[in-house]
Amino acid sequence: MKKITRLSIALLMFAATLQYPKVGLQQRAIAQTPTPQPETPQPPIIQPQIPEPPRLQPPTTQPPTPQTPTPQPKAEDPKNLGYVSPEFAEKFSQQQIDQINANVETLLLTQSCVRCDLRAIKLVNIRLKNAIVTGADLSDANLSGSTFEISDFVNTNMARTDLSGAQLIGARISNTNLRKANLTGTNLDGADLRFCDLRDANLSNANLRNANIDGASIDRASMAGTTMPDGSKKQ
């Protein structure tokens, strides 16, 4: 019995010896199996973008198209001329024109406008009686065909004024500048023209009967057909 027991123990030990290398190999294999490590994220590699060189366009050989200027409409003259003759409007500002128009309204309403600015006004074929415009400026005015009964024009400026065909019977016009004035056919019967400047004036066919022209300057005045104060007529 003891022999059997010993034999059994020997067989078991031998079997254990045969199994030991396998276990060692398994353990060694397990020991050699690499433990998986978590992957560290790597930053993306950014490749620099190299810009492409600009492509040169060949110059165009076509001539530039000429630009036709757009015609601009002419601005209308903003001035309200009123009584001022258009041919003289550019000489005055709008403020001056407004003042001249106001002076004319005063003259027509009151028959008087002493020392007023009445330059270049146009009052054709009007009728005023006993009008007083002493010291006024009536240069370049157009008063043709108008009637001024016994009116006062003393010391006025009437240079280049158109008085053709006007009626100035008995008017007081002494010391007045009438240089280059148009007095063609003007009726100055009994008018006071003392010391007036009538140089280069046109007095053709004017009536100076009974007029006082003492001291008046009439150099180079046109007097063809003029009736003189004594009733004689110039040829």
mmCIF file of C-alpha atoms in Angstrom:
data_model
loop_
_atom_site.group_PDB
_atom_site.id
_atom_site.type_symbol
_atom_site.label_atom_id
_atom_site.label_comp_id
_atom_site.label_asym_id
_atom_site.label_seq_id
_atom_site.Cartn_x
_atom_site.Cartn_y
_atom_site.Cartn_z
ATOM 1 C CA MET A 1 0.000 0.000 0.000
ATOM 2 C CA LYS A 2 2.760 2.396 0.868
ATOM 3 C CA LYS A 3 4.395 1.560 -2.434
ATOM 4 C CA ILE A 4 1.200 2.492 -4.280
ATOM 5 C CA THR A 5 0.911 5.731 -2.417
ATOM 6 C CA ARG A 6 4.494 6.622 -3.171
ATOM 7 C CA LEU A 7 3.985 5.723 -6.793
ATOM 8 C CA SER A 8 0.920 7.954 -6.972
ATOM 9 C CA ILE A 9 2.781 10.843 -5.454
ATOM 10 C CA ALA A 10 5.607 10.376 -7.931
ATOM 11 C CA LEU A 11 3.179 10.362 -10.863
ATOM 12 C CA LEU A 12 1.536 13.535 -9.626
ATOM 13 C CA MET A 13 4.849 15.289 -9.256
ATOM 14 C CA PHE A 14 5.879 14.214 -12.738
ATOM 15 C CA ALA A 15 2.617 15.482 -14.148
ATOM 16 C CA ALA A 16 3.105 18.747 -12.331
ATOM 17 C CA THR A 17 6.565 19.002 -13.816
ATOM 18 C CA LEU A 18 5.134 18.598 -17.292
ATOM 19 C CA GLN A 19 2.479 21.296 -16.662
ATOM 20 C CA TYR A 20 4.860 23.850 -15.151
ATOM 21 C CA PRO A 21 6.516 24.949 -18.447
ATOM 22 C CA LYS A 22 3.106 25.599 -20.012
ATOM 23 C CA VAL A 23 2.070 27.740 -17.106
ATOM 24 C CA GLY A 24 5.368 29.597 -17.232
ATOM 25 C CA LEU A 25 4.976 30.112 -20.924
ATOM 26 C CA GLN A 26 1.457 31.474 -20.461
ATOM 27 C CA GLN A 27 2.563 33.750 -17.692
ATOM 28 C CA ARG A 28 5.521 34.915 -19.790
ATOM 29 C CA ALA A 29 3.208 35.550 -22.722
ATOM 30 C CA ILE A 30 0.869 37.496 -20.527
ATOM 31 C CA ALA A 31 3.812 39.443 -19.138
ATOM 32 C CA GLN A 32 5.050 40.233 -22.661
ATOM 33 C CA THR A 33 1.612 41.409 -23.921
ATOM 34 C CA PRO A 34 1.928 45.265 -24.183
ATOM 35 C CA THR A 35 -0.507 47.270 -22.188
ATOM 36 C CA PRO A 36 -2.460 49.556 -24.551
ATOM 37 C CA GLN A 37 -1.555 53.193 -23.880
ATOM 38 C CA PRO A 38 -4.030 56.030 -24.590
ATOM 39 C CA GLU A 39 -3.070 57.965 -27.714
ATOM 40 C CA THR A 40 -1.970 61.557 -27.148
ATOM 41 C CA PRO A 41 -3.739 63.763 -29.728
ATOM 42 C CA GLN A 42 -1.226 65.434 -31.977
ATOM 43 C CA PRO A 43 -1.930 69.021 -33.193
ATOM 44 C CA PRO A 44 -2.685 69.155 -36.892
ATOM 45 C CA ILE A 45 0.173 70.252 -39.014
ATOM 46 C CA ILE A 46 -0.858 73.377 -40.906
ATOM 47 C CA GLN A 47 0.848 73.729 -44.203
ATOM 48 C CA PRO A 48 1.523 77.404 -45.080
ATOM 49 C CA GLN A 49 -0.457 78.608 -48.072
ATOM 50 C CA ILE A 50 1.844 80.133 -50.618
ATOM 51 C CA PRO A 51 -0.161 82.655 -52.671
ATOM 52 C CA GLU A 52 0.056 82.296 -56.353
ATOM 53 C CA PRO A 53 1.693 85.240 -58.118
ATOM 54 C CA PRO A 54 -0.850 87.508 -59.832
ATOM 55 C CA ARG A 55 -1.324 86.909 -63.451
ATOM 56 C CA LEU A 56 -0.520 89.979 -65.471
ATOM 57 C CA GLN A 57 -3.129 90.916 -68.018
ATOM 58 C CA PRO A 58 -1.789 92.154 -71.309
ATOM 59 C CA PRO A 59 -2.590 95.859 -71.830
ATOM 60 C CA THR A 60 -5.571 96.557 -74.013
ATOM 61 C CA THR A 61 -4.766 98.302 -77.226
ATOM 62 C CA GLN A 62 -8.250 99.767 -77.712
ATOM 63 C CA PRO A 63 -8.359 103.588 -77.454
ATOM 64 C CA PRO A 64 -10.500 104.978 -74.635
ATOM 65 C CA THR A 65 -14.044 105.835 -75.589
ATOM 66 C CA PRO A 66 -14.436 109.638 -75.608
ATOM 67 C CA GLN A 67 -16.940 110.893 -73.064
ATOM 68 C CA THR A 68 -19.542 113.159 -74.571
ATOM 69 C CA PRO A 69 -20.313 115.965 -72.096
ATOM 70 C CA THR A 70 -23.926 116.108 -71.095
ATOM 71 C CA PRO A 71 -25.317 119.542 -71.948
ATOM 72 C CA GLN A 72 -26.367 121.367 -68.823
ATOM 73 C CA PRO A 73 -29.487 123.509 -68.975
ATOM 74 C CA LYS A 74 -28.873 127.199 -68.466
ATOM 75 C CA ALA A 75 -30.052 128.456 -65.144
ATOM 76 C CA GLU A 76 -32.832 130.963 -65.480
ATOM 77 C CA ASP A 77 -32.104 134.473 -64.324
ATOM 78 C CA PRO A 78 -33.545 134.577 -60.797
ATOM 79 C CA LYS A 79 -33.862 138.364 -60.823
ATOM 80 C CA ASN A 80 -37.318 139.879 -60.710
ATOM 81 C CA LEU A 81 -36.677 142.860 -62.954
ATOM 82 C CA GLY A 82 -39.951 144.662 -62.517
ATOM 83 C CA TYR A 83 -39.426 148.166 -63.906
ATOM 84 C CA VAL A 84 -35.723 147.677 -64.684
ATOM 85 C CA SER A 85 -34.869 147.313 -68.372
ATOM 86 C CA PRO A 86 -33.460 143.818 -69.058
ATOM 87 C CA GLU A 87 -30.451 145.134 -70.971
ATOM 88 C CA PHE A 88 -29.158 146.793 -67.789
ATOM 89 C CA ALA A 89 -30.101 144.069 -65.286
ATOM 90 C CA GLU A 90 -26.597 142.587 -65.078
ATOM 91 C CA LYS A 91 -25.291 145.867 -63.694
ATOM 92 C CA PHE A 92 -27.396 145.534 -60.565
ATOM 93 C CA SER A 93 -27.713 143.111 -57.712
ATOM 94 C CA GLN A 94 -31.105 141.734 -56.788
ATOM 95 C CA GLN A 95 -31.130 144.039 -53.756
ATOM 96 C CA GLN A 96 -30.568 147.087 -55.963
ATOM 97 C CA ILE A 97 -33.281 145.981 -58.383
ATOM 98 C CA ASP A 98 -35.718 145.499 -55.523
ATOM 99 C CA GLN A 99 -34.916 148.986 -54.236
ATOM 100 C CA ILE A 100 -35.376 150.568 -57.682
ATOM 101 C CA ASN A 101 -38.725 148.828 -58.096
ATOM 102 C CA ALA A 102 -39.826 150.056 -54.674
ATOM 103 C CA ASN A 103 -38.804 153.624 -55.621
ATOM 104 C CA VAL A 104 -40.876 153.465 -58.806
ATOM 105 C CA GLU A 105 -43.902 152.302 -56.835
ATOM 106 C CA THR A 106 -43.419 155.263 -54.500
ATOM 107 C CA LEU A 107 -43.176 157.662 -57.442
ATOM 108 C CA LEU A 108 -46.312 156.338 -59.109
ATOM 109 C CA LEU A 109 -48.258 156.399 -55.838
ATOM 110 C CA THR A 110 -47.151 159.753 -54.422
ATOM 111 C CA GLN A 111 -45.864 161.574 -57.540
ATOM 112 C CA SER A 112 -42.636 162.145 -55.607
ATOM 113 C CA CYS A 113 -39.314 160.356 -55.108
ATOM 114 C CA VAL A 114 -36.592 162.808 -54.105
ATOM 115 C CA ARG A 115 -32.991 161.616 -54.524
ATOM 116 C CA CYS A 116 -34.221 158.155 -55.474
ATOM 117 C CA ASP A 117 -32.343 155.494 -57.392
ATOM 118 C CA LEU A 118 -34.362 155.154 -60.591
ATOM 119 C CA ARG A 119 -31.608 153.965 -62.893
ATOM 120 C CA ALA A 120 -32.515 152.062 -66.060
ATOM 121 C CA ILE A 121 -36.246 152.074 -65.315
ATOM 122 C CA LYS A 122 -38.746 151.658 -68.119
ATOM 123 C CA LEU A 123 -41.828 153.874 -67.778
ATOM 124 C CA VAL A 124 -43.066 154.259 -71.317
ATOM 125 C CA ASN A 125 -46.164 156.360 -72.047
ATOM 126 C CA ILE A 126 -46.953 157.127 -68.399
ATOM 127 C CA ARG A 127 -48.556 160.388 -67.223
ATOM 128 C CA LEU A 128 -47.461 162.273 -64.096
ATOM 129 C CA LYS A 129 -48.439 165.769 -62.984
ATOM 130 C CA ASN A 130 -46.313 167.888 -60.680
ATOM 131 C CA ALA A 131 -43.958 164.954 -60.155
ATOM 132 C CA ILE A 132 -40.943 165.723 -57.971
ATOM 133 C CA VAL A 133 -37.759 163.705 -58.570
ATOM 134 C CA THR A 134 -35.233 166.321 -57.442
ATOM 135 C CA GLY A 135 -31.739 164.871 -57.128
ATOM 136 C CA ALA A 136 -32.834 161.467 -58.429
ATOM 137 C CA ASP A 137 -30.728 159.223 -60.644
ATOM 138 C CA LEU A 138 -32.607 158.504 -63.882
ATOM 139 C CA SER A 139 -29.590 157.562 -65.978
ATOM 140 C CA ASP A 140 -30.290 155.031 -68.759
ATOM 141 C CA ALA A 141 -34.033 155.271 -68.048
ATOM 142 C CA ASN A 142 -36.604 154.863 -70.800
ATOM 143 C CA LEU A 143 -39.317 157.507 -70.390
ATOM 144 C CA SER A 144 -40.216 157.793 -74.051
ATOM 145 C CA GLY A 145 -43.707 158.990 -74.906
ATOM 146 C CA SER A 146 -44.441 159.909 -71.278
ATOM 147 C CA THR A 147 -46.059 163.120 -70.047
ATOM 148 C CA PHE A 148 -44.637 165.090 -67.102
ATOM 149 C CA GLU A 149 -46.732 168.212 -66.544
ATOM 150 C CA ILE A 150 -44.928 170.963 -64.618
ATOM 151 C CA SER A 151 -42.610 168.395 -63.023
ATOM 152 C CA ASP A 152 -39.381 168.984 -61.101
ATOM 153 C CA PHE A 153 -36.195 167.341 -62.432
ATOM 154 C CA VAL A 154 -33.735 169.826 -60.861
ATOM 155 C CA ASN A 155 -30.239 168.427 -60.207
ATOM 156 C CA THR A 156 -31.176 165.004 -61.550
ATOM 157 C CA ASN A 157 -28.918 162.632 -63.468
ATOM 158 C CA MET A 158 -30.576 161.877 -66.817
ATOM 159 C CA ALA A 159 -27.488 160.876 -68.760
ATOM 160 C CA ARG A 160 -28.397 158.603 -71.709
ATOM 161 C CA THR A 161 -32.075 158.797 -70.725
ATOM 162 C CA ASP A 162 -34.573 158.189 -73.519
ATOM 163 C CA LEU A 163 -37.084 161.079 -73.493
ATOM 164 C CA SER A 164 -37.983 160.843 -77.149
ATOM 165 C CA GLY A 165 -41.514 162.030 -77.831
ATOM 166 C CA ALA A 166 -42.024 162.940 -74.158
ATOM 167 C CA GLN A 167 -44.046 165.963 -72.992
ATOM 168 C CA LEU A 168 -42.069 168.142 -70.586
ATOM 169 C CA ILE A 169 -44.007 171.408 -70.958
ATOM 170 C CA GLY A 170 -42.977 173.888 -68.285
ATOM 171 C CA ALA A 171 -40.757 171.302 -66.538
ATOM 172 C CA ARG A 172 -38.012 172.473 -64.207
ATOM 173 C CA ILE A 173 -34.858 170.706 -65.407
ATOM 174 C CA SER A 174 -32.092 173.141 -64.393
ATOM 175 C CA ASN A 175 -28.626 171.859 -63.444
ATOM 176 C CA THR A 176 -29.509 168.459 -64.848
ATOM 177 C CA ASN A 177 -27.158 166.053 -66.579
ATOM 178 C CA LEU A 178 -28.714 165.303 -69.967
ATOM 179 C CA ARG A 179 -25.497 164.239 -71.659
ATOM 180 C CA LYS A 180 -26.116 161.815 -74.544
ATOM 181 C CA ALA A 181 -29.842 161.886 -73.741
ATOM 182 C CA ASN A 182 -32.332 161.125 -76.494
ATOM 183 C CA LEU A 183 -34.622 164.156 -76.779
ATOM 184 C CA THR A 184 -35.777 163.506 -80.320
ATOM 185 C CA GLY A 185 -39.173 165.124 -80.834
ATOM 186 C CA THR A 186 -39.419 166.032 -77.127
ATOM 187 C CA ASN A 187 -41.736 168.919 -76.249
ATOM 188 C CA LEU A 188 -39.816 171.231 -73.904
ATOM 189 C CA ASP A 189 -41.987 174.293 -74.431
ATOM 190 C CA GLY A 190 -41.381 176.753 -71.567
ATOM 191 C CA ALA A 191 -39.040 174.325 -69.764
ATOM 192 C CA ASP A 192 -36.273 175.595 -67.491
ATOM 193 C CA LEU A 193 -33.018 174.135 -68.899
ATOM 194 C CA ARG A 194 -30.572 176.539 -67.318
ATOM 195 C CA PHE A 195 -27.061 175.147 -66.800
ATOM 196 C CA CYS A 196 -28.046 171.761 -68.154
ATOM 197 C CA ASP A 197 -25.400 169.517 -69.680
ATOM 198 C CA LEU A 198 -26.755 168.715 -73.156
ATOM 199 C CA ARG A 199 -23.460 167.719 -74.725
ATOM 200 C CA ASP A 200 -23.781 164.940 -77.313
ATOM 201 C CA ALA A 201 -27.559 164.913 -76.739
ATOM 202 C CA ASN A 202 -29.973 164.339 -79.601
ATOM 203 C CA LEU A 203 -32.375 167.288 -79.822
ATOM 204 C CA SER A 204 -33.509 166.630 -83.378
ATOM 205 C CA ASN A 205 -37.014 167.964 -83.970
ATOM 206 C CA ALA A 206 -37.323 168.900 -80.286
ATOM 207 C CA ASN A 207 -39.453 171.904 -79.270
ATOM 208 C CA LEU A 208 -37.510 174.429 -77.183
ATOM 209 C CA ARG A 209 -39.935 177.315 -77.741
ATOM 210 C CA ASN A 210 -39.952 179.693 -74.755
ATOM 211 C CA ALA A 211 -37.456 177.406 -72.972
ATOM 212 C CA ASN A 212 -34.699 178.950 -70.858
ATOM 213 C CA ILE A 213 -31.362 177.498 -71.950
ATOM 214 C CA ASP A 214 -29.101 180.099 -70.332
ATOM 215 C CA GLY A 215 -25.759 178.544 -69.355
ATOM 216 C CA ALA A 216 -26.652 175.191 -70.931
ATOM 217 C CA SER A 217 -23.904 173.242 -72.683
ATOM 218 C CA ILE A 218 -25.019 172.100 -76.115
ATOM 219 C CA ASP A 219 -21.654 171.176 -77.651
ATOM 220 C CA ARG A 220 -21.926 168.429 -80.286
ATOM 221 C CA ALA A 221 -25.690 168.191 -79.694
ATOM 222 C CA SER A 222 -27.759 167.123 -82.689
ATOM 223 C CA MET A 223 -30.270 169.906 -83.370
ATOM 224 C CA ALA A 224 -31.556 169.233 -86.875
ATOM 225 C CA GLY A 225 -35.125 170.532 -87.091
ATOM 226 C CA THR A 226 -35.030 171.792 -83.481
ATOM 227 C CA THR A 227 -37.337 174.704 -82.629
ATOM 228 C CA MET A 228 -35.268 177.218 -80.683
ATOM 229 C CA PRO A 229 -36.540 179.414 -77.790
ATOM 230 C CA ASP A 230 -37.160 182.335 -80.128
ATOM 231 C CA GLY A 231 -39.265 180.184 -82.421
ATOM 232 C CA SER A 232 -36.616 179.746 -85.105
ATOM 233 C CA LYS A 233 -35.916 176.282 -86.398
ATOM 234 C CA LYS A 234 -32.519 174.781 -86.915
ATOM 235 C CA GLN A 235 -31.768 173.378 -90.329
#
